[in-house]
Amino acid sequence: DRAAKAEAALREALREVEQETQAQFVQWLQSLGARALESLVRIWLRTEGYPLQASLPPGRGVGRLVVEDAEAEDEDQCLLAVIVPRRTALDPKAWEGEPERHGCGGVLLFAMADGGEEVVPDARVIGAGELASWLREHGIGVQKLRFDVTVLDPTVIESVAGLDS
């Protein structure tokens, strides 16, 4: 019974570490400025199959990249990737007219503040939580710690003990 309780406590501690790591990763992403955040977004775009076509000069604290649309059937279709750090106001006027000017079929918004879906309902919005999860899954910005713990195998214990009965 004590061994089972200790194993349960270990599993709970591991869940707490995972949750705390995710929370701190989100906070870290939300603390980044436009240039630092753009570097992570470029990794996301490249890995997810959105080749960069053009890098536009940042304006009003917002980064903007023109990328090929990985999900479009037409190879020439592009998206405007908009990168908005948390301390920058999430204002669609900051990139108003940019999609049309560059022939983009839509907006891919990386918004580190909450509420991007409400502010820009017609864009695909990737928030801090989703970006943090993706970075963790791909081993970017995290390290995996592994350790071995010897625990009782209930199958062996019960089957061997059953030989005496």
Coordinates of C-alpha atoms in Angstrom, one line a residue:
D1 CA 0.0 0.0 0.0
R2 CA 2.8 2.4 0.8
A3 CA 4.6 1.6 -2.5
A4 CA 1.4 2.2 -4.4
K5 CA 0.9 5.6 -2.7
A6 CA 4.5 6.6 -3.4
E7 CA 4.0 5.7 -7.1
A8 CA 0.8 7.7 -7.2
A9 CA 2.6 10.7 -5.6
L10 CA 5.4 10.4 -8.2
R11 CA 2.9 10.4 -11.1
E12 CA 1.1 13.4 -9.6
A13 CA 4.5 15.2 -9.1
L14 CA 5.3 14.5 -12.8
R15 CA 2.0 16.0 -13.9
E16 CA 2.6 19.1 -11.8
V17 CA 6.0 19.5 -13.4
E18 CA 4.5 19.2 -16.9
Q19 CA 1.8 21.8 -16.0
E20 CA 4.2 24.2 -14.5
T21 CA 6.6 23.8 -17.4
Q22 CA 3.8 24.7 -19.8
A23 CA 2.7 27.7 -17.8
Q24 CA 6.2 29.1 -17.5
F25 CA 6.8 28.5 -21.2
V26 CA 3.7 30.5 -22.0
Q27 CA 4.8 33.3 -19.7
W28 CA 8.2 33.3 -21.4
L29 CA 6.7 33.5 -24.9
Q30 CA 4.5 36.3 -23.7
S31 CA 7.5 38.2 -22.4
L32 CA 9.3 38.2 -25.8
G33 CA 9.6 41.2 -28.1
A34 CA 8.8 41.2 -31.8
R35 CA 12.3 40.1 -33.1
A36 CA 12.7 37.2 -30.6
L37 CA 9.2 36.0 -31.1
E38 CA 9.6 36.2 -34.9
S39 CA 12.6 33.9 -34.7
L40 CA 10.5 31.2 -33.1
V41 CA 7.6 31.8 -35.5
R42 CA 10.1 31.3 -38.4
I43 CA 11.0 27.9 -37.0
W44 CA 7.3 27.0 -36.7
L45 CA 6.6 28.1 -40.3
R46 CA 9.6 26.2 -41.8
T47 CA 8.8 23.0 -39.8
E48 CA 5.1 23.2 -40.7
G49 CA 5.7 23.7 -44.4
Y50 CA 5.1 27.4 -44.9
P51 CA 8.1 28.6 -46.9
L52 CA 9.1 32.2 -46.5
Q53 CA 8.5 34.4 -49.5
A54 CA 9.2 37.8 -48.0
S55 CA 10.1 39.4 -44.8
L56 CA 8.3 42.8 -44.4
P57 CA 9.7 45.5 -42.1
P58 CA 8.1 45.5 -38.7
G59 CA 5.7 48.3 -38.0
R60 CA 4.0 49.4 -34.8
G61 CA 5.6 46.5 -32.9
V62 CA 4.1 43.9 -35.3
G63 CA 6.2 41.5 -37.3
R64 CA 4.9 40.5 -40.8
L65 CA 6.1 37.7 -43.1
V66 CA 4.7 36.6 -46.4
V67 CA 4.7 32.8 -46.6
E68 CA 3.4 30.2 -49.0
D69 CA 0.1 28.7 -47.9
A70 CA 1.0 25.0 -47.1
E71 CA -2.7 24.1 -47.2
A72 CA -3.6 25.8 -50.5
E73 CA -4.1 23.8 -53.7
D74 CA -2.6 26.7 -55.7
E75 CA 1.2 26.9 -55.2
D76 CA 1.2 30.7 -55.7
Q77 CA -1.2 31.3 -52.9
C78 CA 0.3 32.9 -49.9
L79 CA -0.5 34.0 -46.4
L80 CA 0.5 37.0 -44.3
A81 CA 2.0 35.7 -41.1
V82 CA 1.5 38.4 -38.4
I83 CA 3.5 38.3 -35.2
V84 CA 2.1 40.3 -32.3
P85 CA 3.9 40.2 -28.9
R86 CA 1.9 40.4 -25.8
R87 CA 2.9 44.0 -25.0
T88 CA 1.8 45.2 -28.4
A89 CA -1.8 46.0 -28.9
L90 CA -3.7 43.5 -30.9
D91 CA -5.0 45.9 -33.5
P92 CA -5.8 44.6 -37.0
K93 CA -5.2 48.2 -38.3
A94 CA -1.5 47.5 -37.8
W95 CA -1.5 45.2 -40.9
E96 CA -4.6 46.5 -42.6
G97 CA -4.3 46.2 -46.4
E98 CA -1.1 44.1 -46.2
P99 CA -2.7 40.8 -47.4
E100 CA -4.2 42.5 -50.5
R101 CA -1.0 44.4 -51.2
H102 CA 1.1 41.2 -51.2
G103 CA -1.6 39.0 -52.9
C104 CA -2.2 36.9 -49.7
G105 CA -5.3 34.8 -49.4
G106 CA -5.4 35.1 -45.6
V107 CA -3.8 35.9 -42.3
L108 CA -1.9 33.5 -40.0
L109 CA -1.8 35.4 -36.7
F110 CA 0.6 34.6 -33.9
A111 CA -0.9 36.5 -31.0
M112 CA 0.7 36.2 -27.6
A113 CA -2.1 38.1 -25.8
D114 CA -5.4 36.4 -25.2
G115 CA -8.4 37.1 -27.4
G116 CA -6.9 37.0 -30.9
E117 CA -9.9 34.9 -32.2
E118 CA -12.3 37.6 -31.2
V119 CA -10.3 40.5 -32.6
V120 CA -9.4 38.9 -35.9
P121 CA -12.1 36.2 -36.5
D122 CA -11.2 35.5 -40.1
A123 CA -7.5 34.6 -39.4
R124 CA -6.0 31.4 -38.2
V125 CA -4.8 32.4 -34.7
I126 CA -2.0 30.6 -32.9
G127 CA -1.8 31.7 -29.3
A128 CA 0.9 31.5 -26.7
G129 CA -0.5 28.2 -25.3
E130 CA -0.6 26.5 -28.7
L131 CA 2.9 27.8 -29.7
A132 CA 4.3 26.6 -26.4
S133 CA 2.8 23.2 -26.8
W134 CA 4.2 22.9 -30.3
L135 CA 7.7 24.0 -29.3
R136 CA 7.6 21.5 -26.4
E137 CA 6.5 18.7 -28.7
H138 CA 9.4 19.5 -31.1
G139 CA 12.0 19.8 -28.3
I140 CA 12.6 23.5 -28.8
G141 CA 13.4 25.4 -25.7
V142 CA 13.0 22.4 -23.4
Q143 CA 15.0 19.4 -22.2
K144 CA 13.7 16.0 -21.4
L145 CA 14.8 14.6 -18.1
R146 CA 14.7 10.8 -17.7
F147 CA 15.1 8.8 -14.6
D148 CA 14.6 5.2 -13.7
V149 CA 12.6 4.0 -10.8
T150 CA 12.3 0.4 -9.7
V151 CA 8.8 -0.5 -8.8
L152 CA 7.1 -3.8 -8.0
D153 CA 5.6 -5.7 -10.9
P154 CA 2.1 -6.7 -9.6
T155 CA 1.8 -9.5 -12.2
V156 CA 4.9 -11.3 -11.1
I157 CA 4.3 -10.7 -7.4
E158 CA 0.7 -12.0 -7.5
S159 CA 1.5 -15.0 -9.8
V160 CA 4.4 -16.2 -7.8
A161 CA 2.6 -15.7 -4.5
G162 CA -0.3 -17.7 -5.9
L163 CA 1.9 -20.8 -6.3
D164 CA 1.7 -21.3 -2.5
S165 CA -2.0 -21.3 -2.3

